[in-house]
Amino acid sequence: MTMIPINVLRHRRSFLTAASAFSASLYTSRGAFADLLQSPSVTEGPFYPDRLPLDVDNDLIVLSDSLTPAVGTITHLTGKVLNTRGEPLKGLTVEIWQCDANEVYLNTRDSVPKEKQRDVHFQGFGRFETNSAGEYRFRTIKPVPYPGRPAPHIHFKIKRGDRELLTTQMMIRGFAGNQQDGIFMNTGDAIDRELLLVDFLPMKESKVGELTANFDIVLGRTPEDRD
Amino acid sequence: MTILSVRIAGLFVTMLVGLSMVVAVAQPPQGRGPGGMRGPGGPGGPPGRGSASGAKNAQEFAAKWLTMDEDKDGKLSKAELKDTRLVKLFESADSNSDQVLEVAEMNALFESTSKARGADGPRGPRESDGGPRDGGPGGRNRRPPPGRE
């Protein structure tokens, strides 16, 4: 797990507070100091759910009234939402969506033509609110590639209330298809692309091959931060 | 006549000064780039430097690393790198393994990764994802049935 060491950052907090107060009106200047770099935005794509499922919790493996789990490699996806000073951002909504193991999204433009193909047990979309440590958590499947998107990915949206702060995607570090993926390869520069990559690691205590993945997201200044 | 014209001229000057002050006040605050004026309606739009578009050249790329250069010595040491997400990239770019990323190494990383993008041919059609987003012509609901995202 690669959690960003908040404690390490604390010793500079007083300096940073003074610095940020001083530079409040100059926050776009390139010289501004940052502990963490902003996560890049990545296209939303065409398949954000057009009709939200009844169950939108953070367990995408099991639908509320179902006993049958989704097909796929179960992945415990965790992470933090932070600002560039490394401070946790609580109370933000983290939304994720991805296609099922049979390559079908929870969007009628994809799911209706592929009605017979889809995994009806996969929730396809989930929501979670960050806690006071900025943390979020989902149980989902390891994303799969499909024609047109050789990079397996999970879509993310970060919101404060209804207001969207960031739309992005995470991808699997070391997956060969990333290098052929137009969305990935056209994202920003080498730093931006690096910030999208996540290690999928075997979960130590799991006997059924579950994985863990940690994806920290760093937001730039938002209007509320300008005070 | 003279006194009157002086008074009129004085009044005119006063009005001009006043007007210029009003204009000055009406200017957007200096130091805010276009990002700073971006309202709340810009989802994913990072204020200031847009990380989504990435650095346009080696100088911008190095400047991005150097936003984390705490002691402002013009290079980034491993100790200064608090962003654990970038440790692997830092190590791969630190060609002489001295735990310090110098501008020359940042430039080399930018050059190698920029070339790789052009050569590999992932630039093909950005599949249906490349189409207009919400609000654009043929936006979300009017787009023909997508192939794949």
mmCIF file of C-alpha atoms in Angstrom:
data_model
loop_
_atom_site.group_PDB
_atom_site.id
_atom_site.type_symbol
_atom_site.label_atom_id
_atom_site.label_comp_id
_atom_site.label_asym_id
_atom_site.label_seq_id
_atom_site.Cartn_x
_atom_site.Cartn_y
_atom_site.Cartn_z
ATOM 1 C CA MET A 1 0.000 0.000 0.000
ATOM 2 C CA THR A 2 1.381 3.388 -0.918
ATOM 3 C CA MET A 3 -0.346 5.816 1.349
ATOM 4 C CA ILE A 4 0.964 9.318 1.219
ATOM 5 C CA PRO A 5 2.654 10.033 4.528
ATOM 6 C CA ILE A 6 0.620 12.883 5.919
ATOM 7 C CA ASN A 7 2.605 12.879 9.131
ATOM 8 C CA VAL A 8 5.760 13.566 7.230
ATOM 9 C CA LEU A 9 4.203 16.723 5.915
ATOM 10 C CA ARG A 10 3.154 18.129 9.265
ATOM 11 C CA HIS A 11 6.435 19.717 10.215
ATOM 12 C CA ARG A 12 6.047 22.149 7.388
ATOM 13 C CA ARG A 13 2.471 23.021 8.060
ATOM 14 C CA SER A 14 3.138 26.340 9.776
ATOM 15 C CA PHE A 15 5.432 27.423 6.994
ATOM 16 C CA LEU A 16 2.910 26.367 4.404
ATOM 17 C CA THR A 17 0.061 28.133 6.134
ATOM 18 C CA ALA A 18 2.011 31.369 6.117
ATOM 19 C CA ALA A 19 3.101 30.830 2.554
ATOM 20 C CA SER A 20 -0.371 30.040 1.317
ATOM 21 C CA ALA A 21 -1.805 33.093 3.041
ATOM 22 C CA PHE A 22 0.820 35.238 1.411
ATOM 23 C CA SER A 23 0.265 33.753 -2.016
ATOM 24 C CA ALA A 24 -3.503 33.532 -1.833
ATOM 25 C CA SER A 25 -3.956 35.955 -4.691
ATOM 26 C CA LEU A 26 -1.037 34.547 -6.653
ATOM 27 C CA TYR A 27 -1.926 30.901 -6.578
ATOM 28 C CA THR A 28 -1.577 30.461 -10.304
ATOM 29 C CA SER A 29 2.044 31.474 -10.280
ATOM 30 C CA ARG A 30 4.287 28.672 -11.431
ATOM 31 C CA GLY A 31 6.612 29.095 -8.525
ATOM 32 C CA ALA A 32 3.959 28.046 -6.016
ATOM 33 C CA PHE A 33 5.212 25.308 -3.738
ATOM 34 C CA ALA A 34 3.389 21.983 -3.618
ATOM 35 C CA ASP A 35 3.973 18.780 -1.700
ATOM 36 C CA LEU A 36 1.838 16.780 -4.114
ATOM 37 C CA LEU A 37 1.056 17.304 -7.782
ATOM 38 C CA GLN A 38 -2.500 17.553 -9.045
ATOM 39 C CA SER A 39 -4.091 14.480 -10.531
ATOM 40 C CA PRO A 40 -4.764 15.038 -14.220
ATOM 41 C CA SER A 41 -8.270 15.135 -15.579
ATOM 42 C CA VAL A 42 -9.150 12.458 -18.105
ATOM 43 C CA THR A 43 -12.192 12.295 -20.358
ATOM 44 C CA GLU A 44 -15.462 11.109 -18.856
ATOM 45 C CA GLY A 45 -16.149 8.941 -21.885
ATOM 46 C CA PRO A 46 -19.612 8.167 -23.201
ATOM 47 C CA PHE A 47 -20.776 5.655 -20.614
ATOM 48 C CA TYR A 48 -21.395 7.450 -17.336
ATOM 49 C CA PRO A 49 -24.607 5.712 -16.213
ATOM 50 C CA ASP A 50 -27.645 7.267 -17.859
ATOM 51 C CA ARG A 51 -29.872 5.608 -15.265
ATOM 52 C CA LEU A 52 -28.346 5.103 -11.868
ATOM 53 C CA PRO A 53 -28.850 1.664 -10.376
ATOM 54 C CA LEU A 54 -30.956 1.321 -7.239
ATOM 55 C CA ASP A 55 -27.855 0.169 -5.428
ATOM 56 C CA VAL A 56 -25.083 2.749 -5.606
ATOM 57 C CA ASP A 57 -23.058 1.728 -2.566
ATOM 58 C CA ASN A 58 -19.335 1.059 -2.504
ATOM 59 C CA ASP A 59 -19.638 -2.702 -2.999
ATOM 60 C CA LEU A 60 -19.942 -3.271 -6.728
ATOM 61 C CA ILE A 61 -19.566 -7.038 -6.395
ATOM 62 C CA VAL A 62 -22.938 -7.762 -4.837
ATOM 63 C CA LEU A 63 -26.209 -6.069 -5.742
ATOM 64 C CA SER A 64 -28.458 -5.344 -2.807
ATOM 65 C CA ASP A 65 -30.941 -8.220 -3.150
ATOM 66 C CA SER A 66 -28.708 -10.671 -4.945
ATOM 67 C CA LEU A 67 -26.867 -13.707 -3.672
ATOM 68 C CA THR A 68 -24.761 -14.087 -6.800
ATOM 69 C CA PRO A 69 -21.543 -12.095 -6.929
ATOM 70 C CA ALA A 70 -20.231 -10.370 -10.020
ATOM 71 C CA VAL A 71 -17.828 -12.133 -12.362
ATOM 72 C CA GLY A 72 -14.235 -10.918 -12.201
ATOM 73 C CA THR A 73 -11.216 -10.618 -9.952
ATOM 74 C CA ILE A 74 -12.326 -8.995 -6.735
ATOM 75 C CA THR A 75 -10.310 -5.877 -5.974
ATOM 76 C CA HIS A 76 -10.307 -3.827 -2.800
ATOM 77 C CA LEU A 77 -9.831 -0.318 -4.112
ATOM 78 C CA THR A 78 -8.810 2.309 -1.592
ATOM 79 C CA GLY A 79 -7.287 5.747 -1.660
ATOM 80 C CA LYS A 80 -7.320 9.265 -0.337
ATOM 81 C CA VAL A 81 -8.453 12.554 -1.757
ATOM 82 C CA LEU A 82 -5.972 15.268 -0.817
ATOM 83 C CA ASN A 83 -5.017 18.797 -1.732
ATOM 84 C CA THR A 84 -1.576 19.742 -3.006
ATOM 85 C CA ARG A 85 -0.422 20.396 0.558
ATOM 86 C CA GLY A 86 -1.186 16.787 1.405
ATOM 87 C CA GLU A 87 -4.182 17.652 3.548
ATOM 88 C CA PRO A 88 -7.154 15.258 3.453
ATOM 89 C CA LEU A 89 -10.364 16.479 1.842
ATOM 90 C CA LYS A 90 -13.337 15.103 3.724
ATOM 91 C CA GLY A 91 -16.980 14.973 2.737
ATOM 92 C CA LEU A 92 -16.299 14.720 -0.978
ATOM 93 C CA THR A 93 -18.233 12.239 -3.091
ATOM 94 C CA VAL A 94 -16.127 9.747 -4.991
ATOM 95 C CA GLU A 95 -17.968 8.039 -7.849
ATOM 96 C CA ILE A 96 -16.544 5.170 -9.873
ATOM 97 C CA TRP A 97 -17.875 3.348 -12.896
ATOM 98 C CA GLN A 98 -16.435 0.672 -15.146
ATOM 99 C CA CYS A 99 -17.530 -2.040 -17.524
ATOM 100 C CA ASP A 100 -18.237 -5.536 -16.254
ATOM 101 C CA ALA A 101 -16.027 -8.560 -16.880
ATOM 102 C CA ASN A 102 -17.890 -9.091 -20.171
ATOM 103 C CA GLU A 103 -17.002 -5.569 -21.331
ATOM 104 C CA VAL A 104 -20.441 -3.999 -20.893
ATOM 105 C CA TYR A 105 -21.105 -0.662 -19.192
ATOM 106 C CA LEU A 106 -24.088 0.233 -17.082
ATOM 107 C CA ASN A 107 -25.387 2.632 -19.707
ATOM 108 C CA THR A 108 -28.304 1.765 -21.942
ATOM 109 C CA ARG A 109 -26.392 2.739 -25.072
ATOM 110 C CA ASP A 110 -23.971 -0.053 -24.238
ATOM 111 C CA SER A 111 -26.034 -2.433 -22.128
ATOM 112 C CA VAL A 112 -29.148 -2.629 -24.334
ATOM 113 C CA PRO A 113 -27.348 -3.769 -27.505
ATOM 114 C CA LYS A 114 -25.363 -6.209 -25.365
ATOM 115 C CA GLU A 115 -28.182 -7.343 -23.127
ATOM 116 C CA LYS A 116 -27.233 -11.006 -23.382
ATOM 117 C CA GLN A 117 -23.557 -10.316 -22.928
ATOM 118 C CA ARG A 118 -23.652 -8.297 -19.750
ATOM 119 C CA ASP A 119 -23.041 -9.519 -16.229
ATOM 120 C CA VAL A 120 -26.295 -8.609 -14.537
ATOM 121 C CA HIS A 121 -24.734 -9.143 -11.122
ATOM 122 C CA PHE A 122 -22.163 -6.383 -11.461
ATOM 123 C CA GLN A 123 -23.200 -3.024 -10.029
ATOM 124 C CA GLY A 124 -21.140 -1.065 -12.558
ATOM 125 C CA PHE A 125 -21.253 2.175 -10.536
ATOM 126 C CA GLY A 126 -20.615 3.086 -6.928
ATOM 127 C CA ARG A 127 -20.377 6.051 -4.609
ATOM 128 C CA PHE A 128 -18.557 6.786 -1.398
ATOM 129 C CA GLU A 129 -18.029 9.868 0.734
ATOM 130 C CA THR A 130 -14.502 10.589 1.932
ATOM 131 C CA ASN A 131 -13.999 10.449 5.708
ATOM 132 C CA SER A 132 -12.035 12.880 7.839
ATOM 133 C CA ALA A 133 -8.795 11.331 6.617
ATOM 134 C CA GLY A 134 -9.899 11.884 3.006
ATOM 135 C CA GLU A 135 -10.203 8.129 2.529
ATOM 136 C CA TYR A 136 -12.535 6.222 0.250
ATOM 137 C CA ARG A 137 -13.044 2.515 -0.279
ATOM 138 C CA PHE A 138 -14.702 0.267 -2.869
ATOM 139 C CA ARG A 139 -14.989 -3.427 -3.551
ATOM 140 C CA THR A 140 -15.074 -3.967 -7.293
ATOM 141 C CA ILE A 141 -13.494 -6.044 -10.055
ATOM 142 C CA LYS A 142 -10.125 -5.634 -11.695
ATOM 143 C CA PRO A 143 -10.902 -3.714 -14.890
ATOM 144 C CA VAL A 144 -10.642 -5.505 -18.227
ATOM 145 C CA PRO A 145 -9.580 -4.242 -21.659
ATOM 146 C CA TYR A 146 -12.001 -4.165 -24.577
ATOM 147 C CA PRO A 147 -11.835 -3.285 -28.259
ATOM 148 C CA GLY A 148 -11.021 0.405 -28.538
ATOM 149 C CA ARG A 149 -9.629 0.638 -25.015
ATOM 150 C CA PRO A 150 -6.597 -1.615 -24.654
ATOM 151 C CA ALA A 151 -5.911 -0.052 -21.240
ATOM 152 C CA PRO A 152 -8.192 -1.480 -18.547
ATOM 153 C CA HIS A 153 -9.465 1.421 -16.469
ATOM 154 C CA ILE A 154 -11.878 2.614 -13.821
ATOM 155 C CA HIS A 155 -13.576 5.982 -14.265
ATOM 156 C CA PHE A 156 -13.634 8.444 -11.355
ATOM 157 C CA LYS A 157 -15.598 11.560 -10.565
ATOM 158 C CA ILE A 158 -14.921 13.649 -7.475
ATOM 159 C CA LYS A 159 -17.730 15.957 -6.386
ATOM 160 C CA ARG A 160 -18.515 18.405 -3.642
ATOM 161 C CA GLY A 161 -22.260 18.126 -3.451
ATOM 162 C CA ASP A 162 -23.413 18.257 -7.046
ATOM 163 C CA ARG A 163 -20.412 20.193 -8.236
ATOM 164 C CA GLU A 164 -17.836 18.196 -10.155
ATOM 165 C CA LEU A 165 -14.252 18.845 -9.096
ATOM 166 C CA LEU A 166 -12.396 16.266 -11.152
ATOM 167 C CA THR A 167 -13.148 13.589 -13.720
ATOM 168 C CA THR A 168 -10.371 11.119 -14.315
ATOM 169 C CA GLN A 169 -9.488 7.450 -14.812
ATOM 170 C CA MET A 170 -7.092 5.018 -13.182
ATOM 171 C CA MET A 171 -5.212 2.327 -15.100
ATOM 172 C CA ILE A 172 -3.169 -0.764 -14.238
ATOM 173 C CA ARG A 173 0.565 -0.165 -13.890
ATOM 174 C CA GLY A 174 2.585 -2.350 -16.208
ATOM 175 C CA PHE A 175 -0.341 -3.441 -18.381
ATOM 176 C CA ALA A 176 1.011 -3.739 -21.920
ATOM 177 C CA GLY A 177 -2.122 -2.329 -23.531
ATOM 178 C CA ASN A 178 -1.561 1.042 -21.851
ATOM 179 C CA GLN A 179 1.052 1.896 -24.450
ATOM 180 C CA GLN A 180 -1.488 1.377 -27.230
ATOM 181 C CA ASP A 181 -4.306 3.225 -25.514
ATOM 182 C CA GLY A 182 -5.152 6.565 -27.092
ATOM 183 C CA ILE A 183 -6.711 8.009 -23.961
ATOM 184 C CA PHE A 184 -3.767 7.078 -21.766
ATOM 185 C CA MET A 185 -1.036 8.052 -24.183
ATOM 186 C CA ASN A 186 -2.668 11.385 -24.946
ATOM 187 C CA THR A 187 -2.976 12.329 -21.293
ATOM 188 C CA GLY A 188 -0.688 15.227 -20.422
ATOM 189 C CA ASP A 189 2.987 14.456 -19.920
ATOM 190 C CA ALA A 190 4.971 11.656 -18.273
ATOM 191 C CA ILE A 191 4.082 12.926 -14.791
ATOM 192 C CA ASP A 192 0.373 13.046 -15.563
ATOM 193 C CA ARG A 193 0.387 9.524 -16.979
ATOM 194 C CA GLU A 194 2.331 8.257 -13.983
ATOM 195 C CA LEU A 195 -0.312 9.692 -11.670
ATOM 196 C CA LEU A 196 -2.964 7.487 -13.314
ATOM 197 C CA LEU A 197 -1.115 4.209 -12.824
ATOM 198 C CA VAL A 198 -1.989 1.890 -9.967
ATOM 199 C CA ASP A 199 -0.407 -1.336 -8.734
ATOM 200 C CA PHE A 200 -2.840 -4.222 -8.400
ATOM 201 C CA LEU A 201 -1.330 -6.430 -5.719
ATOM 202 C CA PRO A 202 -2.372 -9.779 -4.233
ATOM 203 C CA MET A 203 -4.266 -9.310 -0.989
ATOM 204 C CA LYS A 204 -2.140 -11.066 1.615
ATOM 205 C CA GLU A 205 -4.923 -12.468 3.732
ATOM 206 C CA SER A 206 -7.054 -13.566 0.785
ATOM 207 C CA LYS A 207 -7.276 -17.241 -0.118
ATOM 208 C CA VAL A 208 -9.376 -16.650 -3.208
ATOM 209 C CA GLY A 209 -7.014 -14.397 -5.133
ATOM 210 C CA GLU A 210 -8.430 -11.000 -4.245
ATOM 211 C CA LEU A 211 -6.383 -7.919 -5.078
ATOM 212 C CA THR A 212 -5.737 -4.544 -3.518
ATOM 213 C CA ALA A 213 -5.288 -1.295 -5.395
ATOM 214 C CA ASN A 214 -4.545 2.144 -3.964
ATOM 215 C CA PHE A 215 -5.281 5.293 -5.937
ATOM 216 C CA ASP A 216 -4.673 8.634 -4.247
ATOM 217 C CA ILE A 217 -6.212 11.659 -5.912
ATOM 218 C CA VAL A 218 -4.868 15.182 -5.500
ATOM 219 C CA LEU A 219 -7.073 18.158 -6.258
ATOM 220 C CA GLY A 220 -5.941 21.669 -7.004
ATOM 221 C CA ARG A 221 -7.491 24.677 -5.422
ATOM 222 C CA THR A 222 -11.222 24.816 -5.541
ATOM 223 C CA PRO A 223 -13.255 27.964 -4.958
ATOM 224 C CA GLU A 224 -13.899 26.967 -1.353
ATOM 225 C CA ASP A 225 -10.176 26.820 -0.741
ATOM 226 C CA ARG A 226 -9.631 30.419 -1.753
ATOM 227 C CA ASP A 227 -10.765 31.936 1.504
ATOM 228 C CA MET B 1 -13.771 83.285 -19.233
ATOM 229 C CA THR B 2 -10.352 82.235 -18.070
ATOM 230 C CA ILE B 3 -11.492 81.228 -14.601
ATOM 231 C CA LEU B 4 -14.473 79.389 -16.035
ATOM 232 C CA SER B 5 -12.376 77.505 -18.551
ATOM 233 C CA VAL B 6 -9.868 76.572 -15.853
ATOM 234 C CA ARG B 7 -12.711 75.313 -13.685
ATOM 235 C CA ILE B 8 -14.178 73.331 -16.573
ATOM 236 C CA ALA B 9 -10.764 71.926 -17.393
ATOM 237 C CA GLY B 10 -10.260 71.037 -13.734
ATOM 238 C CA LEU B 11 -13.625 69.333 -13.584
ATOM 239 C CA PHE B 12 -12.782 67.440 -16.744
ATOM 240 C CA VAL B 13 -9.460 66.288 -15.297
ATOM 241 C CA THR B 14 -11.207 65.194 -12.114
ATOM 242 C CA MET B 15 -13.712 63.217 -14.152
ATOM 243 C CA LEU B 16 -10.928 61.623 -16.151
ATOM 244 C CA VAL B 17 -9.056 60.606 -13.021
ATOM 245 C CA GLY B 18 -12.225 59.252 -11.493
ATOM 246 C CA LEU B 19 -13.077 57.345 -14.627
ATOM 247 C CA SER B 20 -9.615 55.849 -14.822
ATOM 248 C CA MET B 21 -9.924 54.705 -11.221
ATOM 249 C CA VAL B 22 -13.243 53.049 -11.979
ATOM 250 C CA VAL B 23 -11.692 51.315 -14.968
ATOM 251 C CA ALA B 24 -8.742 50.231 -12.861
ATOM 252 C CA VAL B 25 -11.037 48.795 -10.230
ATOM 253 C CA ALA B 26 -13.005 46.975 -12.873
ATOM 254 C CA GLN B 27 -9.924 45.110 -14.113
ATOM 255 C CA PRO B 28 -9.556 41.523 -13.060
ATOM 256 C CA PRO B 29 -7.045 41.121 -10.291
ATOM 257 C CA GLN B 30 -3.516 40.815 -11.511
ATOM 258 C CA GLY B 31 -1.724 37.589 -10.998
ATOM 259 C CA ARG B 32 -4.658 35.392 -11.813
ATOM 260 C CA GLY B 33 -4.318 33.480 -14.984
ATOM 261 C CA PRO B 34 -7.254 32.283 -16.989
ATOM 262 C CA GLY B 35 -7.537 29.397 -14.589
ATOM 263 C CA GLY B 36 -8.147 31.779 -11.750
ATOM 264 C CA MET B 37 -11.155 33.201 -13.472
ATOM 265 C CA ARG B 38 -12.614 29.821 -14.154
ATOM 266 C CA GLY B 39 -15.822 29.572 -12.261
ATOM 267 C CA PRO B 40 -17.209 26.630 -10.444
ATOM 268 C CA GLY B 41 -18.518 25.261 -13.702
ATOM 269 C CA GLY B 42 -15.236 23.771 -14.795
ATOM 270 C CA PRO B 43 -15.263 20.141 -13.728
ATOM 271 C CA GLY B 44 -11.836 18.693 -13.756
ATOM 272 C CA GLY B 45 -10.409 22.014 -14.732
ATOM 273 C CA PRO B 46 -7.509 22.597 -12.418
ATOM 274 C CA PRO B 47 -7.036 26.283 -11.797
ATOM 275 C CA GLY B 48 -3.870 27.734 -13.153
ATOM 276 C CA ARG B 49 -1.654 25.194 -14.843
ATOM 277 C CA GLY B 50 -3.850 22.653 -16.519
ATOM 278 C CA SER B 51 -2.309 19.341 -15.710
ATOM 279 C CA ALA B 52 -4.594 17.575 -18.150
ATOM 280 C CA SER B 53 -2.907 19.234 -21.077
ATOM 281 C CA GLY B 54 0.515 18.490 -19.635
ATOM 282 C CA ALA B 55 3.762 20.343 -20.018
ATOM 283 C CA LYS B 56 4.187 21.709 -23.532
ATOM 284 C CA ASN B 57 7.960 21.713 -23.428
ATOM 285 C CA ALA B 58 10.906 20.601 -21.336
ATOM 286 C CA GLN B 59 10.963 23.873 -19.411
ATOM 287 C CA GLU B 60 7.368 23.485 -18.295
ATOM 288 C CA PHE B 61 8.018 19.859 -17.441
ATOM 289 C CA ALA B 62 10.976 20.741 -15.231
ATOM 290 C CA ALA B 63 8.984 23.556 -13.638
ATOM 291 C CA LYS B 64 6.350 21.020 -12.662
ATOM 292 C CA TRP B 65 8.885 18.865 -10.826
ATOM 293 C CA LEU B 66 10.358 21.964 -9.238
ATOM 294 C CA THR B 67 7.084 23.031 -7.645
ATOM 295 C CA MET B 68 8.153 20.410 -5.073
ATOM 296 C CA ASP B 69 11.670 21.868 -4.735
ATOM 297 C CA GLU B 70 11.376 22.997 -1.148
ATOM 298 C CA ASP B 71 14.831 24.517 -0.695
ATOM 299 C CA LYS B 72 14.655 26.207 -4.108
ATOM 300 C CA ASP B 73 18.077 25.000 -5.197
ATOM 301 C CA GLY B 74 16.848 24.248 -8.685
ATOM 302 C CA LYS B 75 16.814 20.471 -8.353
ATOM 303 C CA LEU B 76 14.632 17.929 -6.630
ATOM 304 C CA SER B 77 16.106 15.592 -4.044
ATOM 305 C CA LYS B 78 14.507 12.309 -3.063
ATOM 306 C CA ALA B 79 13.974 13.742 0.418
ATOM 307 C CA GLU B 80 11.982 16.618 -1.061
ATOM 308 C CA LEU B 81 9.750 14.266 -2.995
ATOM 309 C CA LYS B 82 6.756 13.820 -0.697
ATOM 310 C CA ASP B 83 4.462 12.607 -3.464
ATOM 311 C CA THR B 84 4.853 8.842 -3.152
ATOM 312 C CA ARG B 85 2.977 8.347 -6.418
ATOM 313 C CA LEU B 86 5.995 9.737 -8.242
ATOM 314 C CA VAL B 87 8.766 7.726 -6.571
ATOM 315 C CA LYS B 88 8.990 5.155 -9.365
ATOM 316 C CA LEU B 89 9.135 7.831 -12.048
ATOM 317 C CA PHE B 90 11.724 9.760 -10.035
ATOM 318 C CA GLU B 91 13.903 6.667 -9.778
ATOM 319 C CA SER B 92 13.620 5.855 -13.453
ATOM 320 C CA ALA B 93 14.575 9.430 -14.370
ATOM 321 C CA ASP B 94 17.470 9.626 -11.893
ATOM 322 C CA SER B 95 19.949 8.261 -14.417
ATOM 323 C CA ASN B 96 23.061 8.641 -12.241
ATOM 324 C CA SER B 97 21.232 7.283 -9.168
ATOM 325 C CA ASP B 98 22.397 10.104 -6.915
ATOM 326 C CA GLN B 99 18.922 10.532 -5.397
ATOM 327 C CA VAL B 100 18.656 13.973 -6.949
ATOM 328 C CA LEU B 101 16.710 14.867 -10.054
ATOM 329 C CA GLU B 102 18.500 17.599 -11.905
ATOM 330 C CA VAL B 103 17.028 19.682 -14.680
ATOM 331 C CA ALA B 104 19.073 17.775 -17.273
ATOM 332 C CA GLU B 105 17.488 14.522 -16.076
ATOM 333 C CA MET B 106 14.025 16.076 -16.139
ATOM 334 C CA ASN B 107 14.683 17.249 -19.698
ATOM 335 C CA ALA B 108 15.869 13.798 -20.717
ATOM 336 C CA LEU B 109 12.715 12.234 -19.282
ATOM 337 C CA PHE B 110 10.554 14.735 -21.118
ATOM 338 C CA GLU B 111 12.347 14.106 -24.409
ATOM 339 C CA SER B 112 12.204 10.320 -24.143
ATOM 340 C CA THR B 113 8.559 10.191 -23.125
ATOM 341 C CA SER B 114 7.474 12.730 -25.722
ATOM 342 C CA LYS B 115 9.169 10.803 -28.515
ATOM 343 C CA ALA B 116 7.664 7.553 -27.360
ATOM 344 C CA ARG B 117 4.227 9.009 -27.724
ATOM 345 C CA GLY B 118 4.766 9.905 -31.339
ATOM 346 C CA ALA B 119 6.390 6.680 -32.417
ATOM 347 C CA ASP B 120 4.157 3.992 -31.014
ATOM 348 C CA GLY B 121 1.082 4.827 -32.939
ATOM 349 C CA PRO B 122 -1.394 4.967 -30.079
ATOM 350 C CA ARG B 123 -2.614 8.130 -31.672
ATOM 351 C CA GLY B 124 -5.070 6.404 -33.897
ATOM 352 C CA PRO B 125 -8.690 7.239 -33.537
ATOM 353 C CA ARG B 126 -9.404 8.004 -29.938
ATOM 354 C CA GLU B 127 -12.324 5.700 -30.406
ATOM 355 C CA SER B 128 -15.723 7.047 -29.612
ATOM 356 C CA ASP B 129 -14.251 8.711 -26.558
ATOM 357 C CA GLY B 130 -12.764 11.278 -28.850
ATOM 358 C CA GLY B 131 -16.138 12.646 -29.760
ATOM 359 C CA PRO B 132 -17.614 15.765 -28.312
ATOM 360 C CA ARG B 133 -18.383 15.757 -24.644
ATOM 361 C CA ASP B 134 -21.461 17.005 -22.968
ATOM 362 C CA GLY B 135 -22.802 20.176 -24.391
ATOM 363 C CA GLY B 136 -20.943 19.889 -27.643
ATOM 364 C CA PRO B 137 -22.691 19.388 -30.903
ATOM 365 C CA GLY B 138 -23.773 15.816 -31.064
ATOM 366 C CA GLY B 139 -23.207 15.612 -27.339
ATOM 367 C CA ARG B 140 -24.016 12.823 -25.014
ATOM 368 C CA ASN B 141 -27.559 12.014 -25.950
ATOM 369 C CA ARG B 142 -27.387 12.705 -29.622
ATOM 370 C CA ARG B 143 -24.344 10.711 -30.417
ATOM 371 C CA PRO B 144 -24.911 7.719 -32.636
ATOM 372 C CA PRO B 145 -24.657 4.383 -30.915
ATOM 373 C CA PRO B 146 -21.062 4.148 -29.848
ATOM 374 C CA GLY B 147 -18.777 1.363 -30.845
ATOM 375 C CA ARG B 148 -16.678 1.242 -27.768
ATOM 376 C CA GLU B 149 -15.565 3.848 -25.397
#
